[in-house]
mmCIF file of C-alpha atoms in Angstrom:
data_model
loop_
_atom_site.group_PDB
_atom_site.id
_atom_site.type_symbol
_atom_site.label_atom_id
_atom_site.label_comp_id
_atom_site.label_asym_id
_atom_site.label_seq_id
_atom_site.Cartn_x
_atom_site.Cartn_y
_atom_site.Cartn_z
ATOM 1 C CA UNK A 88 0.000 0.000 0.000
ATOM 2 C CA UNK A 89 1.127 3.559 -1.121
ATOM 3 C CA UNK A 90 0.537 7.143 -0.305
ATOM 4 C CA UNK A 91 1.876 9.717 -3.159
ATOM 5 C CA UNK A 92 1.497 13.215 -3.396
ATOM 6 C CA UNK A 93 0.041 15.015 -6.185
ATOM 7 C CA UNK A 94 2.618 18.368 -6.338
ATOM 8 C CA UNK A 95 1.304 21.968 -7.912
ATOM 9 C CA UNK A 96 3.000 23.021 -11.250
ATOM 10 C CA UNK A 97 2.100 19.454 -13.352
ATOM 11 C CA UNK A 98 5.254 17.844 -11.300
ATOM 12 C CA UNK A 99 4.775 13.911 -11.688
ATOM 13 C CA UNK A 100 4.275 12.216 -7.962
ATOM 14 C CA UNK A 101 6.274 11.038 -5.652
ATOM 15 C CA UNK A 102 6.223 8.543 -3.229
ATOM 16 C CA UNK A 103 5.583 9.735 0.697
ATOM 17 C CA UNK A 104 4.496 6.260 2.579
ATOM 18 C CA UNK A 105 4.321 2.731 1.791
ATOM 19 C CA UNK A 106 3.792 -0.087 3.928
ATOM 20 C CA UNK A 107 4.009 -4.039 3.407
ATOM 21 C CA UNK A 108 1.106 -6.221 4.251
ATOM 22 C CA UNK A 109 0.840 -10.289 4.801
ATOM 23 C CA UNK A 110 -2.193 -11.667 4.683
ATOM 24 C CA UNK A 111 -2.710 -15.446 6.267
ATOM 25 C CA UNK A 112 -5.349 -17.049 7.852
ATOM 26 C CA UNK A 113 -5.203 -18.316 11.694
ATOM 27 C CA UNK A 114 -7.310 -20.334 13.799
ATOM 28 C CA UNK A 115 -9.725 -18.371 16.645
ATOM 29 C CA UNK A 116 -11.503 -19.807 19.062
ATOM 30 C CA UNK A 117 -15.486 -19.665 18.991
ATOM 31 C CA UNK A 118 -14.650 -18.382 15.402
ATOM 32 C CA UNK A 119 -12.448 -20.810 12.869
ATOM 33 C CA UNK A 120 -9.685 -20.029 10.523
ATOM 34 C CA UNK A 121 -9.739 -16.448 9.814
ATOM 35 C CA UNK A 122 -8.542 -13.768 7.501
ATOM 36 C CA UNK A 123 -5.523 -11.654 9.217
ATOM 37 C CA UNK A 124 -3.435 -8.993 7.667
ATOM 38 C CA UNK A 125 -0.012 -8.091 9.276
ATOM 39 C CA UNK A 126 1.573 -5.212 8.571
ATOM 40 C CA UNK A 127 5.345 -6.259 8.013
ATOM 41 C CA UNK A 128 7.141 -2.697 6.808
ATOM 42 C CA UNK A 129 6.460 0.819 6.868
ATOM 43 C CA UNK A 130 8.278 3.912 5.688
ATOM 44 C CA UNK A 131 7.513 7.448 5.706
ATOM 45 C CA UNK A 132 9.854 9.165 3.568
ATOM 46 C CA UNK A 133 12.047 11.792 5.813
ATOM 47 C CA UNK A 134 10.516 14.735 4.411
ATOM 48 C CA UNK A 135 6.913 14.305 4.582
ATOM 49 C CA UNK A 136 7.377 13.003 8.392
ATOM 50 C CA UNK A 137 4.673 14.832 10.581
ATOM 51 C CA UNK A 138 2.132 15.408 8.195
ATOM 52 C CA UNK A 139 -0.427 12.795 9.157
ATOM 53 C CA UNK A 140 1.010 10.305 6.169
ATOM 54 C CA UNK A 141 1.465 7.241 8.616
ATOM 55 C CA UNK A 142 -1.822 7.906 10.031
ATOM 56 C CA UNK A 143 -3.651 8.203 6.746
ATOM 57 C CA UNK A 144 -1.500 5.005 5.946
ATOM 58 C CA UNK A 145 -2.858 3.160 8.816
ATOM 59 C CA UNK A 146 -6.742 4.070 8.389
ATOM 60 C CA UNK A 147 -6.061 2.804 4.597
ATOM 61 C CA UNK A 148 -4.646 -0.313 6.027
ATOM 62 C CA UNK A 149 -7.392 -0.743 8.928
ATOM 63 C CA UNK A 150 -10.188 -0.253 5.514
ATOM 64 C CA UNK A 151 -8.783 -2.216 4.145
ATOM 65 C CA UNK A 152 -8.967 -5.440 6.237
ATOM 66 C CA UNK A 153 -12.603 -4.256 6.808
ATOM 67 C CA UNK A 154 -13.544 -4.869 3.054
ATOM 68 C CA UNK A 155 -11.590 -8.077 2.662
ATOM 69 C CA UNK A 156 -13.194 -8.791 6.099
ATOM 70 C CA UNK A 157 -10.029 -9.292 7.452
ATOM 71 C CA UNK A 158 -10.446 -10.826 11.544
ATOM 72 C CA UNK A 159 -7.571 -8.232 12.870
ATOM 73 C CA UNK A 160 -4.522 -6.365 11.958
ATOM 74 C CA UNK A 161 -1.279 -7.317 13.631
ATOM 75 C CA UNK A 162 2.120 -5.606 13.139
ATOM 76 C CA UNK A 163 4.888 -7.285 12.993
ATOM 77 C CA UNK A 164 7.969 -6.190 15.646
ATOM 78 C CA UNK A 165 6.983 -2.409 15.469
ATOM 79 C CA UNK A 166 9.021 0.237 16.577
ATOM 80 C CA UNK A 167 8.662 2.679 19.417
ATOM 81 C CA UNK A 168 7.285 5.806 16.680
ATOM 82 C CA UNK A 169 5.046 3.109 14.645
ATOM 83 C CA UNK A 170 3.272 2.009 18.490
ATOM 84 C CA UNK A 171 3.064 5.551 19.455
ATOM 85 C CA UNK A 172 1.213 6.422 15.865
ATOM 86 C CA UNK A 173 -0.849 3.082 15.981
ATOM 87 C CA UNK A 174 -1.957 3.467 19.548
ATOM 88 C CA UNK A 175 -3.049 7.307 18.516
ATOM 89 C CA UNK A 176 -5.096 6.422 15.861
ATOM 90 C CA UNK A 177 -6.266 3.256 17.561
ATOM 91 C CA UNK A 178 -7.121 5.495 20.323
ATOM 92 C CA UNK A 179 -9.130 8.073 18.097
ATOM 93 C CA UNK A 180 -10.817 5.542 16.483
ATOM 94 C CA UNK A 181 -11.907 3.902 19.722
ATOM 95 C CA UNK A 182 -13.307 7.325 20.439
ATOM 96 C CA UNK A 183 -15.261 7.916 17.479
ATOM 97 C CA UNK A 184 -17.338 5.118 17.896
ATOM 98 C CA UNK A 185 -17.536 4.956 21.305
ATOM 99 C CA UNK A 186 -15.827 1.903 22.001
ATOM 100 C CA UNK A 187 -13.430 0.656 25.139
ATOM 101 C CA UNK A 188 -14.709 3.491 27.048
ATOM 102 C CA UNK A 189 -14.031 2.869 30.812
ATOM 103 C CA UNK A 190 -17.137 2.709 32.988
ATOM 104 C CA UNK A 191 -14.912 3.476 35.829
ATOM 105 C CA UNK A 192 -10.939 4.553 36.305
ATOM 106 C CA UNK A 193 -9.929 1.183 37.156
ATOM 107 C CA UNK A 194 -10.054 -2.552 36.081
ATOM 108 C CA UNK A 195 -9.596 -4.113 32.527
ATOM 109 C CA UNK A 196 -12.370 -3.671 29.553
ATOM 110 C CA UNK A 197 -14.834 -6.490 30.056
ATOM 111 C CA UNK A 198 -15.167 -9.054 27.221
ATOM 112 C CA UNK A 199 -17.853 -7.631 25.365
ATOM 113 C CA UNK A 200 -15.989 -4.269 25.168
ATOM 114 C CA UNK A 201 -12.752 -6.353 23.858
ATOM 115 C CA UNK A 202 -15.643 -8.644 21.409
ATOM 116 C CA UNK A 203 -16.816 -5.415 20.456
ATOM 117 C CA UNK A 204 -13.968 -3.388 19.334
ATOM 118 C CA UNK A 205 -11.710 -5.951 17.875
ATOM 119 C CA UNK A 206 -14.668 -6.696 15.779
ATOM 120 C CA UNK A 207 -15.424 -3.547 14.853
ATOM 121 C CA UNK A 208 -11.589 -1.935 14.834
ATOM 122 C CA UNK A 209 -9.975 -4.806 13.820
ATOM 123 C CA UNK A 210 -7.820 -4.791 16.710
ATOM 124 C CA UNK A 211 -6.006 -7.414 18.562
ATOM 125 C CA UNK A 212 -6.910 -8.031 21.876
ATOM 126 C CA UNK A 213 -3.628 -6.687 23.557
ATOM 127 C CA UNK A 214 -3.782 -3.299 21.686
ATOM 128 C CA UNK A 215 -7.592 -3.320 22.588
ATOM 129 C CA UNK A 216 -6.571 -3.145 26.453
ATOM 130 C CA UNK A 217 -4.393 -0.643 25.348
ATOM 131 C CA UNK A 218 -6.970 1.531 23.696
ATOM 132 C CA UNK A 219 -8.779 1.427 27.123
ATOM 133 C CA UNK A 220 -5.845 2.034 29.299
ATOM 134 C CA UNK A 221 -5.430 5.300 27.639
ATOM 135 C CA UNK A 222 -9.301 6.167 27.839
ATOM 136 C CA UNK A 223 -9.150 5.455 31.632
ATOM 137 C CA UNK A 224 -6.204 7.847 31.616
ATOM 138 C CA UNK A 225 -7.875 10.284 29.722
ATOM 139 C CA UNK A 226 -11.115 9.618 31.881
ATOM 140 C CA UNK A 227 -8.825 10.017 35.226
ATOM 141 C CA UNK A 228 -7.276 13.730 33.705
ATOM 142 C CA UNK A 229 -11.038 14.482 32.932
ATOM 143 C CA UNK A 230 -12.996 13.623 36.352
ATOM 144 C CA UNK A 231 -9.997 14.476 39.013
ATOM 145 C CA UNK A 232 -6.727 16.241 37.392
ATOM 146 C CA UNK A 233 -6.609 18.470 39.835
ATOM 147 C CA UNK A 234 -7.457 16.356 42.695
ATOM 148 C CA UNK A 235 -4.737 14.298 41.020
ATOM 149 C CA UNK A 236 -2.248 16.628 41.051
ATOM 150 C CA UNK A 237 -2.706 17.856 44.365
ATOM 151 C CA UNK A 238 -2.347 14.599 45.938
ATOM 152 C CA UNK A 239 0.640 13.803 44.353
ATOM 153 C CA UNK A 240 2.371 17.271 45.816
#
């Protein structure tokens, strides 16, 4: 999968992402053999870093296992930067459709929520917990920051 730009002036495009996908299917239980795509390599070219290209990349990627119907998207060894960008749009995904959201600051997401969201996000269960870990955060900042904040002076 490729993103290219489209330059002003009648330039020809040029390359800004790409990524490398493996598909396979994998046994589940309560569900069979299912589709899986893994994401094995992705590059954003040095100067179109920090533009929103790996995100973009990433929503193309998670659409795409959505129309091929695709069980879950798993990345293979990622890097610090790639986690950090995958649990942001994860997170804002999550958000959107209002899914892993905490019903209290502590605790894991029950099953359902995982059911729900991997099913819906194509997420694996681990980055699923990790979705809600950061919406408990975000819950905790939102319902006591300052508390917080006091009681750790």
């Amino acid at each position: 999968m490729t993103i290219f730009e489209a330059p002003a002036g009648g330039e020809p495009y040029r390359l800004v992402a790409a990524s490398t996908l493996f598909s396979f299917k994998r046994w589940l239980p309560r569900r069979g053999p299912v589709l899986l795509l893994r994401v094995c390599q992705v590059v954003t070219l040095p100067a179109f870093r920090s533009h929103g290209h790996g995100a973009r990349l990433l929503q193309a990627i998670y659409e795409l296992a959505g129309s091929l119907d695709a069980a879950e998207v798993t990345v293979e060894d990622p890097n610090d930067s790639f986690r950090l960008l995958r649990d942001r749009v994860d997170y804002r995904n999550a958000c959107g459709r209002g899914l892993l959201a905490p019903e209290s600051t502590d605790g894991p997401p029950s099953s359902e929520a995982v059911d729900d969201a991997r099913s819906a996000l194509r997420l694996t269960e681990e980055q699923c917990v990790r979705v809600h870990e950061m919406r408990q955060l975000a819950k905790l900042r939102e319902v006591g920051g300052s508390v917080l904040a006091e009681e750790v002076i």
